[in-house]
Structure formats: C-alpha cells, structure tokens
Short mmCIF file of N, CA, C and O in Angstrom, two decimals:
data_model
loop_
_atom_site.label_atom_id
_atom_site.label_comp_id
_atom_site.label_asym_id
_atom_site.label_seq_id
_atom_site.Cartn_x
_atom_site.Cartn_y
_atom_site.Cartn_z
N MET U 600 -0.18 -13.96 12.11
CA MET U 600 1.00 -14.81 12.02
C MET U 600 1.30 -15.08 10.55
O MET U 600 0.38 -15.33 9.77
N PRO U 601 2.57 -15.08 10.19
CA PRO U 601 2.92 -15.33 8.80
C PRO U 601 2.83 -16.81 8.43
O PRO U 601 2.92 -17.68 9.29
N THR U 602 2.66 -17.04 7.15
CA THR U 602 2.63 -18.41 6.62
C THR U 602 3.96 -18.69 5.94
O THR U 602 4.41 -17.89 5.11
N TYR U 603 4.58 -19.78 6.29
CA TYR U 603 5.86 -20.17 5.72
C TYR U 603 5.68 -21.40 4.84
O TYR U 603 4.86 -22.27 5.13
N GLU U 604 6.47 -21.47 3.80
CA GLU U 604 6.42 -22.61 2.89
C GLU U 604 7.72 -23.40 3.04
O GLU U 604 8.81 -22.83 3.05
N TYR U 605 7.57 -24.71 3.15
CA TYR U 605 8.72 -25.59 3.30
C TYR U 605 8.70 -26.64 2.19
O TYR U 605 7.64 -26.99 1.67
N GLU U 606 9.90 -27.16 1.88
CA GLU U 606 10.01 -28.22 0.88
C GLU U 606 11.08 -29.19 1.35
O GLU U 606 12.16 -28.79 1.81
N CYS U 607 10.78 -30.48 1.23
CA CYS U 607 11.72 -31.52 1.64
C CYS U 607 12.82 -31.66 0.60
O CYS U 607 12.54 -31.70 -0.60
N THR U 608 14.05 -31.72 1.05
CA THR U 608 15.18 -31.85 0.12
C THR U 608 15.32 -33.28 -0.39
O THR U 608 15.98 -33.51 -1.39
N SER U 609 14.64 -34.23 0.26
CA SER U 609 14.75 -35.63 -0.13
C SER U 609 13.57 -36.10 -0.98
O SER U 609 13.74 -36.51 -2.12
N CYS U 610 12.36 -36.00 -0.44
CA CYS U 610 11.19 -36.54 -1.16
C CYS U 610 10.46 -35.48 -1.99
O CYS U 610 9.58 -35.81 -2.78
N GLY U 611 10.77 -34.19 -1.79
CA GLY U 611 10.13 -33.13 -2.57
C GLY U 611 8.78 -32.67 -2.05
O GLY U 611 8.15 -31.82 -2.66
N HIS U 612 8.34 -33.24 -0.93
CA HIS U 612 7.05 -32.84 -0.33
C HIS U 612 7.11 -31.35 0.04
O HIS U 612 8.06 -30.90 0.68
N SER U 613 6.09 -30.59 -0.39
CA SER U 613 6.04 -29.18 -0.02
C SER U 613 4.74 -28.89 0.70
O SER U 613 3.71 -29.49 0.41
N PHE U 614 4.79 -27.96 1.64
CA PHE U 614 3.62 -27.60 2.43
C PHE U 614 3.80 -26.21 3.00
O PHE U 614 4.90 -25.66 3.03
N GLU U 615 2.68 -25.65 3.45
CA GLU U 615 2.68 -24.34 4.11
C GLU U 615 2.26 -24.54 5.55
O GLU U 615 1.44 -25.40 5.85
N ILE U 616 2.81 -23.70 6.42
CA ILE U 616 2.44 -23.75 7.82
C ILE U 616 2.45 -22.32 8.39
O ILE U 616 3.28 -21.51 8.01
N THR U 617 1.49 -22.06 9.27
CA THR U 617 1.42 -20.76 9.93
C THR U 617 2.17 -20.87 11.24
O THR U 617 1.88 -21.74 12.06
N GLN U 618 3.19 -20.00 11.39
CA GLN U 618 4.01 -20.02 12.60
C GLN U 618 4.21 -18.60 13.10
O GLN U 618 4.11 -17.64 12.33
N LYS U 619 4.52 -18.49 14.37
CA LYS U 619 4.92 -17.20 14.92
C LYS U 619 6.30 -16.86 14.35
O LYS U 619 7.09 -17.76 14.02
N MET U 620 6.60 -15.59 14.28
CA MET U 620 7.91 -15.18 13.78
C MET U 620 9.02 -15.62 14.73
O MET U 620 10.16 -15.81 14.32
N THR U 621 8.69 -15.80 16.00
CA THR U 621 9.68 -16.21 17.00
C THR U 621 9.88 -17.72 17.05
O THR U 621 10.82 -18.19 17.69
N ASP U 622 9.01 -18.49 16.40
CA ASP U 622 9.15 -19.95 16.38
C ASP U 622 10.38 -20.36 15.57
O ASP U 622 10.72 -19.72 14.57
N ALA U 623 11.01 -21.43 16.01
CA ALA U 623 12.16 -21.97 15.27
C ALA U 623 11.66 -22.60 13.97
O ALA U 623 10.57 -23.18 13.92
N PRO U 624 12.45 -22.49 12.89
CA PRO U 624 12.04 -23.10 11.62
C PRO U 624 11.97 -24.63 11.75
O PRO U 624 12.72 -25.23 12.53
N LEU U 625 11.06 -25.23 11.00
CA LEU U 625 10.95 -26.68 11.01
C LEU U 625 12.19 -27.28 10.35
O LEU U 625 12.77 -26.69 9.44
N GLU U 626 12.58 -28.46 10.83
CA GLU U 626 13.80 -29.08 10.31
C GLU U 626 13.56 -30.43 9.65
O GLU U 626 14.35 -30.85 8.81
N LYS U 627 12.47 -31.12 10.02
CA LYS U 627 12.23 -32.47 9.50
C LYS U 627 10.93 -32.54 8.73
O LYS U 627 9.91 -31.99 9.14
N CYS U 628 10.95 -33.24 7.61
CA CYS U 628 9.78 -33.45 6.77
C CYS U 628 8.76 -34.30 7.52
O CYS U 628 9.12 -35.32 8.13
N PRO U 629 7.47 -33.91 7.50
CA PRO U 629 6.46 -34.71 8.19
C PRO U 629 6.23 -36.08 7.53
O PRO U 629 5.74 -37.00 8.17
N LYS U 630 6.62 -36.25 6.26
CA LYS U 630 6.43 -37.53 5.57
C LYS U 630 7.61 -38.47 5.76
O LYS U 630 7.45 -39.61 6.18
N CYS U 631 8.82 -38.00 5.42
CA CYS U 631 9.97 -38.90 5.43
C CYS U 631 10.97 -38.62 6.55
O CYS U 631 11.97 -39.33 6.69
N LYS U 632 10.73 -37.59 7.32
CA LYS U 632 11.57 -37.20 8.47
C LYS U 632 12.99 -36.79 8.08
O LYS U 632 13.90 -36.82 8.89
N LYS U 633 13.20 -36.37 6.83
CA LYS U 633 14.52 -35.89 6.41
C LYS U 633 14.53 -34.36 6.38
O LYS U 633 13.55 -33.72 6.75
N ALA U 634 15.60 -33.77 5.91
CA ALA U 634 15.82 -32.32 5.99
C ALA U 634 14.83 -31.52 5.15
O ALA U 634 14.46 -31.91 4.04
N LEU U 635 14.42 -30.39 5.71
CA LEU U 635 13.54 -29.44 5.02
C LEU U 635 14.33 -28.18 4.68
O LEU U 635 15.32 -27.87 5.33
N ARG U 636 13.83 -27.46 3.69
CA ARG U 636 14.36 -26.12 3.42
C ARG U 636 13.17 -25.18 3.35
O ARG U 636 12.09 -25.55 2.89
N LYS U 637 13.39 -23.96 3.85
CA LYS U 637 12.34 -22.94 3.82
C LYS U 637 12.36 -22.31 2.43
O LYS U 637 13.40 -21.86 1.96
N VAL U 638 11.22 -22.29 1.78
CA VAL U 638 11.11 -21.73 0.44
C VAL U 638 10.74 -20.25 0.57
O VAL U 638 9.86 -19.88 1.33
N ILE U 639 11.45 -19.43 -0.19
CA ILE U 639 11.12 -18.01 -0.21
C ILE U 639 10.03 -17.82 -1.25
O ILE U 639 10.26 -17.99 -2.44
N GLY U 640 8.84 -17.48 -0.77
CA GLY U 640 7.69 -17.36 -1.67
C GLY U 640 7.40 -15.92 -2.04
O GLY U 640 8.09 -14.99 -1.64
N ASN U 641 6.35 -15.76 -2.81
CA ASN U 641 5.92 -14.44 -3.24
C ASN U 641 5.26 -13.67 -2.11
O ASN U 641 5.18 -12.45 -2.15
N GLY U 642 4.75 -14.37 -1.14
CA GLY U 642 4.02 -13.70 -0.07
C GLY U 642 2.64 -13.30 -0.57
O GLY U 642 2.24 -13.59 -1.68
N ALA U 643 1.93 -12.61 0.26
CA ALA U 643 0.58 -12.18 -0.10
C ALA U 643 0.64 -10.86 -0.84
O ALA U 643 1.48 -10.01 -0.55
N GLY U 644 -0.23 -10.70 -1.79
CA GLY U 644 -0.31 -9.43 -2.51
C GLY U 644 -1.01 -8.38 -1.67
O GLY U 644 -1.77 -8.68 -0.77
N ILE U 645 -0.72 -7.14 -1.96
CA ILE U 645 -1.36 -6.04 -1.26
C ILE U 645 -2.61 -5.65 -2.02
O ILE U 645 -2.57 -5.48 -3.24
N ILE U 646 -3.70 -5.53 -1.32
CA ILE U 646 -4.97 -5.15 -1.94
C ILE U 646 -5.36 -3.78 -1.43
O ILE U 646 -5.51 -3.58 -0.22
N PHE U 647 -5.50 -2.83 -2.34
CA PHE U 647 -5.93 -1.49 -1.97
C PHE U 647 -7.42 -1.37 -2.22
O PHE U 647 -7.88 -1.64 -3.32
N LYS U 648 -8.16 -0.99 -1.20
CA LYS U 648 -9.60 -0.79 -1.34
C LYS U 648 -9.91 0.64 -0.94
O LYS U 648 -9.30 1.18 -0.05
N GLY U 649 -10.85 1.23 -1.60
CA GLY U 649 -11.26 2.58 -1.25
C GLY U 649 -11.21 3.51 -2.43
O GLY U 649 -10.98 3.10 -3.57
N SER U 650 -11.39 4.79 -2.15
CA SER U 650 -11.50 5.79 -3.21
C SER U 650 -10.16 6.09 -3.85
O SER U 650 -10.10 6.48 -5.00
N GLY U 651 -9.08 5.96 -3.14
CA GLY U 651 -7.78 6.26 -3.69
C GLY U 651 -6.74 6.35 -2.60
O GLY U 651 -7.05 6.40 -1.42
N PHE U 652 -5.50 6.33 -3.01
CA PHE U 652 -4.41 6.36 -2.06
C PHE U 652 -3.39 7.41 -2.49
O PHE U 652 -2.33 7.11 -2.99
N TYR U 653 -3.77 8.66 -2.31
CA TYR U 653 -2.92 9.78 -2.66
C TYR U 653 -2.73 10.63 -1.43
O TYR U 653 -3.53 10.60 -0.50
N ALA U 654 -1.70 11.45 -1.42
CA ALA U 654 -1.43 12.31 -0.26
C ALA U 654 -2.60 13.24 0.01
O ALA U 654 -2.90 13.55 1.15
N THR U 655 -3.28 13.67 -1.04
CA THR U 655 -4.39 14.60 -0.86
C THR U 655 -5.62 13.94 -0.25
O THR U 655 -6.49 14.62 0.26
N ASP U 656 -5.70 12.62 -0.27
CA ASP U 656 -6.84 11.93 0.34
C ASP U 656 -6.84 12.07 1.86
O ASP U 656 -7.87 11.93 2.49
N TYR U 657 -5.69 12.29 2.44
CA TYR U 657 -5.59 12.31 3.88
C TYR U 657 -5.31 13.71 4.43
O TYR U 657 -4.93 13.86 5.57
N ARG U 658 -5.51 14.74 3.63
CA ARG U 658 -5.29 16.11 4.08
C ARG U 658 -6.34 16.48 5.12
O ARG U 658 -7.46 16.00 5.09
N LYS U 659 -5.95 17.39 6.00
CA LYS U 659 -6.88 17.88 7.01
C LYS U 659 -7.93 18.75 6.35
O LYS U 659 -7.70 19.35 5.30
N GLN U 660 -9.08 18.83 6.98
CA GLN U 660 -10.20 19.60 6.42
C GLN U 660 -9.82 21.07 6.25
O GLN U 660 -10.20 21.70 5.27
N ALA U 661 -9.04 21.63 7.17
CA ALA U 661 -8.63 23.04 7.07
C ALA U 661 -7.81 23.27 5.81
O ALA U 661 -7.96 24.30 5.13
N TYR U 662 -6.96 22.33 5.46
CA TYR U 662 -6.15 22.45 4.24
C TYR U 662 -7.05 22.44 3.01
O TYR U 662 -6.88 23.23 2.09
N LYS U 663 -8.03 21.55 3.00
CA LYS U 663 -8.93 21.44 1.85
C LYS U 663 -9.75 22.71 1.66
O LYS U 663 -9.95 23.17 0.55
N GLU U 664 -10.19 23.30 2.78
CA GLU U 664 -10.98 24.54 2.70
C GLU U 664 -10.14 25.71 2.19
O GLU U 664 -10.59 26.50 1.38
N LYS U 665 -8.89 25.81 2.66
CA LYS U 665 -8.00 26.88 2.20
C LYS U 665 -7.70 26.72 0.71
O LYS U 665 -7.65 27.69 -0.03
N GLU U 666 -7.53 25.48 0.27
CA GLU U 666 -7.27 25.21 -1.14
C GLU U 666 -8.43 25.67 -2.01
O GLU U 666 -8.24 26.25 -3.08
N LYS U 667 -9.67 25.47 -1.53
CA LYS U 667 -10.86 25.92 -2.27
C LYS U 667 -10.91 27.43 -2.37
O LYS U 667 -11.28 27.99 -3.38
N GLN U 668 -10.52 28.12 -1.29
CA GLN U 668 -10.54 29.59 -1.27
C GLN U 668 -9.50 30.17 -2.23
O GLN U 668 -9.71 31.21 -2.82
N ASP U 669 -8.38 29.51 -2.37
CA ASP U 669 -7.29 30.00 -3.22
C ASP U 669 -7.57 29.82 -4.71
O ASP U 669 -6.96 30.48 -5.54
N LYS U 670 -8.48 28.92 -5.06
CA LYS U 670 -8.79 28.67 -6.47
C LYS U 670 -9.71 29.77 -7.00
O LYS U 670 -10.64 30.18 -6.32
N PRO U 671 -9.45 30.26 -8.23
CA PRO U 671 -10.35 31.26 -8.81
C PRO U 671 -11.71 30.63 -9.11
O PRO U 671 -11.80 29.46 -9.45
N SER U 672 -12.76 31.44 -9.00
CA SER U 672 -14.11 30.94 -9.22
C SER U 672 -14.44 30.83 -10.71
O SER U 672 -15.40 30.20 -11.09
N CYS U 673 -13.66 31.52 -11.56
CA CYS U 673 -13.91 31.42 -13.00
C CYS U 673 -12.66 30.90 -13.69
O CYS U 673 -11.61 30.78 -13.08
N ASN U 674 -12.75 30.66 -14.94
CA ASN U 674 -11.65 30.09 -15.69
C ASN U 674 -10.71 31.21 -16.15
O ASN U 674 -10.98 31.88 -17.13
N VAL U 675 -9.61 31.40 -15.46
CA VAL U 675 -8.65 32.46 -15.76
C VAL U 675 -8.01 32.24 -17.13
O VAL U 675 -7.76 33.17 -17.86
N SER U 676 -7.80 31.00 -17.49
CA SER U 676 -7.11 30.70 -18.75
C SER U 676 -8.01 30.88 -19.97
O SER U 676 -7.54 30.79 -21.09
N SER U 677 -9.30 31.14 -19.79
CA SER U 677 -10.20 31.26 -20.93
C SER U 677 -10.02 32.58 -21.67
O SER U 677 -10.49 32.73 -22.79
N GLY U 678 -9.37 33.57 -21.03
CA GLY U 678 -9.17 34.86 -21.67
C GLY U 678 -10.31 35.83 -21.43
O GLY U 678 -10.28 36.97 -21.86
N LYS U 679 -11.37 35.38 -20.77
CA LYS U 679 -12.51 36.25 -20.47
C LYS U 679 -12.12 37.23 -19.37
O LYS U 679 -11.37 36.90 -18.48
N ASP U 680 -12.63 38.44 -19.45
CA ASP U 680 -12.35 39.46 -18.46
C ASP U 680 -13.33 39.30 -17.31
O ASP U 680 -14.54 39.31 -17.51
N CYS U 681 -12.81 39.17 -16.11
CA CYS U 681 -13.65 38.96 -14.94
C CYS U 681 -13.10 39.81 -13.81
O CYS U 681 -11.96 39.64 -13.40
N SER U 682 -13.88 40.72 -13.31
CA SER U 682 -13.41 41.64 -12.27
C SER U 682 -13.17 40.93 -10.94
O SER U 682 -12.41 41.41 -10.11
N SER U 683 -13.81 39.78 -10.73
CA SER U 683 -13.64 39.08 -9.45
C SER U 683 -12.46 38.13 -9.47
O SER U 683 -12.15 37.52 -8.45
N CYS U 684 -11.78 37.98 -10.61
CA CYS U 684 -10.65 37.06 -10.70
C CYS U 684 -9.48 37.57 -9.87
O CYS U 684 -9.18 38.76 -9.89
N PRO U 685 -8.78 36.67 -9.19
CA PRO U 685 -7.58 37.08 -8.44
C PRO U 685 -6.52 37.65 -9.39
O PRO U 685 -5.77 38.52 -9.02
N LYS U 686 -6.53 37.20 -10.63
CA LYS U 686 -5.58 37.69 -11.61
C LYS U 686 -5.79 39.19 -11.83
O LYS U 686 -4.86 39.98 -11.87
N ASN U 687 -7.05 39.63 -11.97
CA ASN U 687 -7.37 41.03 -12.20
C ASN U 687 -7.23 41.85 -10.92
O ASN U 687 -6.89 43.02 -10.96
N ALA U 688 -7.50 41.24 -9.79
CA ALA U 688 -7.42 41.96 -8.51
C ALA U 688 -5.97 42.33 -8.20
O ALA U 688 -5.71 43.34 -7.57
N ARG U 689 -5.04 41.49 -8.67
CA ARG U 689 -3.62 41.76 -8.45
C ARG U 689 -3.04 42.67 -9.52
O ARG U 689 -1.87 43.01 -9.48
N GLY U 690 -3.81 42.98 -10.53
CA GLY U 690 -3.31 43.84 -11.62
C GLY U 690 -2.48 43.06 -12.63
O GLY U 690 -1.77 43.64 -13.42
N GLY U 691 -2.57 41.76 -12.62
CA GLY U 691 -1.78 40.94 -13.55
C GLY U 691 -2.47 40.75 -14.86
O GLY U 691 -3.59 41.17 -15.08
N LYS U 692 -1.77 40.15 -15.78
CA LYS U 692 -2.35 39.88 -17.12
C LYS U 692 -2.48 38.41 -17.34
O LYS U 692 -1.81 37.61 -16.84
#
C-alpha cells in the first residue's frame, strides 16, 4: 500500500498515512478538523541490488554460449599471425 502525505491548510500539521489506492483521500485534519491537502512527495527511491542491471545480464544461456563461440580465441587486433583465427580462416586481413 502506498504512503500518502497530508498537510493541514489551517494549522500546518503534516503527517503520513498508509492507504489503499482505492481509499478516498482524507479531508479533515486530525488536530483541528479543518481542510487538508495531499502533498506530492518525492516517493521512495529505487534501490538496485545485485551484480548489475544490463540487457546482457538476463540473456538466455544458449545466447551466452553462442557469443563465446563467435569470439576469437586470440587477440586479432594484436597483429600476430594465428592460423586458428576466424580472420585468417576467412582469408581476411
């Protein structure tokens, strides 16, 4: 259930209350019984816990395995000649 913040327009008393979203907003101050207004607050912050929140974190195992197979086993950009490199197997430079 969400927490709502109210403030009295007369005495300035402010308070928070947990209500259902379907409940009617409060109208009278619990102290002076005059009009209340609902304060728009910051709400709760979002807390991310875990290793990370990237699209690749939730990839299927099959995708991760295929990605490993597609990567060259040696450093293609190093300029070293390697017969097992996909670059050499394709005849590229």
